[in-house]
């Protein structure tokens, strides 16, 4: 039976991948720092290794008898003092070293759509540094490059509930965000297919104005939008990078950058943003 090691199982995407792997009856080991975030049903079906992946010595032999590693490790909203280079790069590098030591066949890694073009952002710099190492390594790899997750689109819905949404430019930049459940299918399919790099977004291509309309409609509030001009975004980015620390400006520079351009990836999956917002009510 194919044995999979999943790193990141307590996160948004990792949780969906965990369930997809369980449903497909894979032999599973997860490496997590907080096992209490796993559900009792999940705990019964998997082997759990409690470890801090940023410390190489804490994951020694984690890949013993493992065929496939899937990692969703990365900083999104965590504010625990680590930098992107510590997690998105180094923690994944620690895992890769263990995978190579134990003859793992394939390493599946979650980067970001347009990650190479956006390398000047701190998060993409760290992620793509790991991608470079993974591509050189003596094992099979698959790099998944997803567009924004529905989890991040929740912010628009929360703004709609409060009565006003802030958009960038004229609100006509387009994006096709993806639900974690749809993306998990793509990640687990990668265990068996031969693609080395997969760009993926959700089934609907929406402008920010359309996203705002859906959010107001589901929230049941009158549509009120404030448009932030692009010059103000550029000045804000400059000030943030100059006067604040990376752990503060990192997520903001990513958010501002991806919302200031079209982000349309090959479309997959079924879940619509409207369904997602309905579930947030
Ligand atoms: N969100 C998006 O829109 C988006 C879009 C494209 C790509 N991505 C990438 O997809 C991946 C998964 O994203 P997600 O939204 O599922 O993120 P998430 O919910 O924050 O999950 C990230 C995982 O990384 C772990 N992690 C973070 N910092 C850590 C640290 N210092 N030590 C050990 N583990 C740590 C988290 O563990 P804990 O649960 O213990 O915190 C969690 O399991 C990330 O690499 C992200 O960059 C995200």
CSV table of N, CA, C and O in Angstrom, one decimal, residues 28-81:
chain,number,residue,atom,x,y,z
A,28,UNK,N,-1.4,6.5,5.9
A,28,UNK,CA,-1.1,7.9,6.1
A,28,UNK,C,-0.3,8.2,7.4
A,28,UNK,O,-0.6,7.7,8.5
A,29,UNK,N,0.7,9.1,7.3
A,29,UNK,CA,1.4,9.6,8.4
A,29,UNK,C,1.3,11.2,8.3
A,29,UNK,O,1.5,11.7,7.2
A,30,UNK,N,1.0,11.9,9.4
A,30,UNK,CA,1.0,13.3,9.3
A,30,UNK,C,2.1,13.8,10.3
A,30,UNK,O,2.3,13.3,11.3
A,31,UNK,N,2.7,14.9,9.9
A,31,UNK,CA,3.6,15.6,10.8
A,31,UNK,C,3.0,17.0,11.1
A,31,UNK,O,2.7,17.8,10.2
A,32,UNK,N,2.7,17.1,12.4
A,32,UNK,CA,2.0,18.3,12.9
A,32,UNK,C,2.6,18.8,14.2
A,32,UNK,O,3.2,18.1,14.9
A,33,UNK,N,2.5,20.1,14.4
A,33,UNK,CA,3.0,20.7,15.7
A,33,UNK,C,1.9,20.7,16.7
A,33,UNK,O,2.1,20.8,17.9
A,34,UNK,N,0.6,20.7,16.3
A,34,UNK,CA,-0.5,20.8,17.3
A,34,UNK,C,-1.5,19.7,16.9
A,34,UNK,O,-2.6,19.9,16.3
A,35,UNK,N,-1.3,18.4,17.4
A,35,UNK,CA,-2.2,17.3,17.1
A,35,UNK,C,-3.7,17.6,17.6
A,35,UNK,O,-4.6,17.1,17.0
A,36,UNK,N,-3.8,18.5,18.6
A,36,UNK,CA,-5.2,18.7,19.1
A,36,UNK,C,-6.1,19.4,18.0
A,36,UNK,O,-7.3,19.4,18.1
A,37,UNK,N,-5.5,19.9,16.9
A,37,UNK,CA,-6.3,20.5,15.8
A,37,UNK,C,-6.9,19.5,14.9
A,37,UNK,O,-7.7,19.8,14.1
A,38,UNK,N,-6.5,18.2,15.1
A,38,UNK,CA,-7.0,17.1,14.2
A,38,UNK,C,-8.3,16.6,14.9
A,38,UNK,O,-8.4,16.6,16.1
A,39,UNK,N,-9.3,16.2,14.1
A,39,UNK,CA,-10.5,15.7,14.7
A,39,UNK,C,-10.3,14.3,15.2
A,39,UNK,O,-9.5,13.5,14.7
A,40,UNK,N,-11.2,13.8,16.2
A,40,UNK,CA,-11.0,12.5,16.7
A,40,UNK,C,-11.2,11.4,15.6
A,40,UNK,O,-10.5,10.4,15.7
A,41,UNK,N,-12.1,11.7,14.6
A,41,UNK,CA,-12.3,10.7,13.6
A,41,UNK,C,-11.0,10.6,12.7
A,41,UNK,O,-10.6,9.5,12.4
A,42,UNK,N,-10.3,11.7,12.5
A,42,UNK,CA,-9.1,11.7,11.7
A,42,UNK,C,-8.0,10.9,12.5
A,42,UNK,O,-7.3,10.1,11.9
A,43,UNK,N,-7.9,11.2,13.8
A,43,UNK,CA,-6.8,10.7,14.6
A,43,UNK,C,-6.9,9.1,14.6
A,43,UNK,O,-5.8,8.5,14.5
A,44,UNK,N,-8.1,8.6,14.5
A,44,UNK,CA,-8.2,7.1,14.5
A,44,UNK,C,-7.6,6.5,13.2
A,44,UNK,O,-7.3,5.3,13.2
A,45,UNK,N,-7.6,7.3,12.1
A,45,UNK,CA,-7.2,6.7,10.8
A,45,UNK,C,-5.8,6.9,10.4
A,45,UNK,O,-5.4,6.5,9.3
A,46,UNK,N,-5.0,7.7,11.2
A,46,UNK,CA,-3.7,8.1,10.7
A,46,UNK,C,-2.6,7.9,11.8
A,46,UNK,O,-2.9,7.8,13.0
A,47,UNK,N,-1.4,7.9,11.3
A,47,UNK,CA,-0.2,7.9,12.2
A,47,UNK,C,0.2,9.3,12.4
A,47,UNK,O,0.4,10.0,11.4
A,48,UNK,N,0.4,9.7,13.7
A,48,UNK,CA,0.7,11.2,13.9
A,48,UNK,C,2.1,11.3,14.5
A,48,UNK,O,2.5,10.6,15.4
A,49,UNK,N,2.8,12.2,13.8
A,49,UNK,CA,4.2,12.5,14.3
A,49,UNK,C,4.1,14.0,14.8
A,49,UNK,O,3.9,14.9,14.0
A,50,UNK,N,4.3,14.2,16.1
A,50,UNK,CA,4.2,15.6,16.6
A,50,UNK,C,5.7,16.1,16.5
A,50,UNK,O,6.6,15.5,17.1
A,51,UNK,N,5.8,17.2,15.8
A,51,UNK,CA,7.2,17.7,15.6
A,51,UNK,C,7.1,19.1,15.1
A,51,UNK,O,6.1,19.6,14.6
A,52,UNK,N,8.3,19.8,15.2
A,52,UNK,CA,8.4,21.2,14.7
A,52,UNK,C,9.3,21.2,13.5
A,52,UNK,O,10.5,21.0,13.6
A,53,UNK,N,8.6,21.2,12.3
A,53,UNK,CA,9.3,20.9,11.1
A,53,UNK,C,10.4,21.9,10.8
A,53,UNK,O,11.3,21.7,10.0
A,54,UNK,N,10.4,23.1,11.4
A,54,UNK,CA,11.5,24.1,11.2
A,54,UNK,C,12.8,23.6,11.8
A,54,UNK,O,13.8,24.2,11.5
A,55,UNK,N,12.7,22.7,12.8
A,55,UNK,CA,13.9,22.1,13.4
A,55,UNK,C,14.2,20.7,12.8
A,55,UNK,O,13.4,19.8,13.1
A,56,UNK,N,15.2,20.7,12.0
A,56,UNK,CA,15.5,19.4,11.3
A,56,UNK,C,15.6,18.2,12.2
A,56,UNK,O,15.1,17.1,11.9
A,57,UNK,N,16.2,18.4,13.4
A,57,UNK,CA,16.4,17.2,14.3
A,57,UNK,C,15.1,16.7,14.8
A,57,UNK,O,15.0,15.5,15.2
A,58,UNK,N,14.0,17.5,14.8
A,58,UNK,CA,12.7,17.0,15.3
A,58,UNK,C,12.0,16.1,14.3
A,58,UNK,O,11.0,15.5,14.7
A,59,UNK,N,12.4,16.1,13.1
A,59,UNK,CA,11.7,15.2,12.1
A,59,UNK,C,12.6,14.1,11.5
A,59,UNK,O,12.3,13.5,10.5
A,60,UNK,N,13.7,13.8,12.3
A,60,UNK,CA,14.6,12.7,11.8
A,60,UNK,C,13.8,11.4,11.6
A,60,UNK,O,13.0,11.1,12.5
A,61,UNK,N,14.0,10.8,10.5
A,61,UNK,CA,13.3,9.5,10.2
A,61,UNK,C,11.8,9.6,9.9
A,61,UNK,O,11.1,8.6,9.9
A,62,UNK,N,11.3,10.9,9.8
A,62,UNK,CA,9.8,11.0,9.5
A,62,UNK,C,9.4,10.4,8.2
A,62,UNK,O,8.2,10.1,8.0
A,63,UNK,N,10.4,10.2,7.3
A,63,UNK,CA,10.0,9.6,6.0
A,63,UNK,C,10.3,8.1,5.9
A,63,UNK,O,10.3,7.6,4.7
A,64,UNK,N,10.6,7.5,7.0
A,64,UNK,CA,10.9,6.1,6.9
A,64,UNK,C,9.7,5.3,6.4
A,64,UNK,O,8.5,5.5,6.9
A,65,UNK,N,9.9,4.5,5.4
A,65,UNK,CA,8.8,3.6,4.8
A,65,UNK,C,7.8,4.5,4.0
A,65,UNK,O,6.7,4.0,3.6
A,66,UNK,N,8.1,5.8,3.7
A,66,UNK,CA,7.1,6.6,3.0
A,66,UNK,C,7.4,6.6,1.5
A,66,UNK,O,8.6,6.6,1.1
A,67,UNK,N,6.4,6.6,0.7
A,67,UNK,CA,6.5,6.6,-0.7
A,67,UNK,C,6.4,8.0,-1.3
A,67,UNK,O,7.1,8.4,-2.3
A,68,UNK,N,5.4,8.8,-0.7
A,68,UNK,CA,5.1,10.1,-1.3
A,68,UNK,C,5.0,11.1,-0.1
A,68,UNK,O,4.5,10.8,0.9
A,69,UNK,N,5.6,12.3,-0.3
A,69,UNK,CA,5.4,13.4,0.6
A,69,UNK,C,4.6,14.5,0.0
A,69,UNK,O,4.8,14.8,-1.2
A,70,UNK,N,3.6,15.0,0.7
A,70,UNK,CA,2.8,16.1,0.3
A,70,UNK,C,3.0,17.2,1.3
A,70,UNK,O,2.8,17.0,2.5
A,71,UNK,N,3.4,18.4,0.9
A,71,UNK,CA,3.6,19.5,1.9
A,71,UNK,C,2.8,20.7,1.5
A,71,UNK,O,3.0,21.3,0.4
A,72,UNK,N,2.0,21.2,2.4
A,72,UNK,CA,1.3,22.5,2.3
A,72,UNK,C,1.9,23.5,3.2
A,72,UNK,O,1.3,24.5,3.5
A,73,UNK,N,3.0,23.2,3.8
A,73,UNK,CA,3.6,24.0,4.8
A,73,UNK,C,3.9,25.4,4.3
A,73,UNK,O,4.6,25.6,3.2
A,74,UNK,N,3.5,26.4,5.0
A,74,UNK,CA,3.8,27.8,4.6
A,74,UNK,C,3.1,28.7,5.6
A,74,UNK,O,2.2,28.4,6.3
A,75,UNK,N,3.6,29.9,5.6
A,75,UNK,CA,3.0,30.9,6.5
A,75,UNK,C,1.9,31.6,5.8
A,75,UNK,O,2.1,32.1,4.6
A,76,UNK,N,0.7,31.7,6.4
A,76,UNK,CA,-0.3,32.5,5.8
A,76,UNK,C,-0.7,33.5,6.8
A,76,UNK,O,-0.3,34.7,6.7
A,77,UNK,N,-1.5,33.1,7.9
A,77,UNK,CA,-1.9,34.1,8.9
A,77,UNK,C,-1.1,33.9,10.2
A,77,UNK,O,-1.3,34.6,11.2
A,78,UNK,N,-0.3,32.9,10.3
A,78,UNK,CA,0.5,32.6,11.5
A,78,UNK,C,1.3,33.8,11.9
A,78,UNK,O,2.0,34.3,11.1
A,79,UNK,N,1.3,34.1,13.2
A,79,UNK,CA,2.1,35.2,13.7
A,79,UNK,C,2.9,34.7,14.9
A,79,UNK,O,2.7,35.0,16.0
A,80,UNK,N,3.8,33.7,14.6
A,80,UNK,CA,4.6,33.1,15.7
A,80,UNK,C,6.1,33.3,15.6
A,80,UNK,O,6.9,32.6,16.1
A,81,UNK,N,6.4,34.5,14.9
A,81,UNK,CA,7.8,34.9,14.9
A,81,UNK,C,8.7,34.3,13.8
A,81,UNK,O,9.8,34.7,13.6
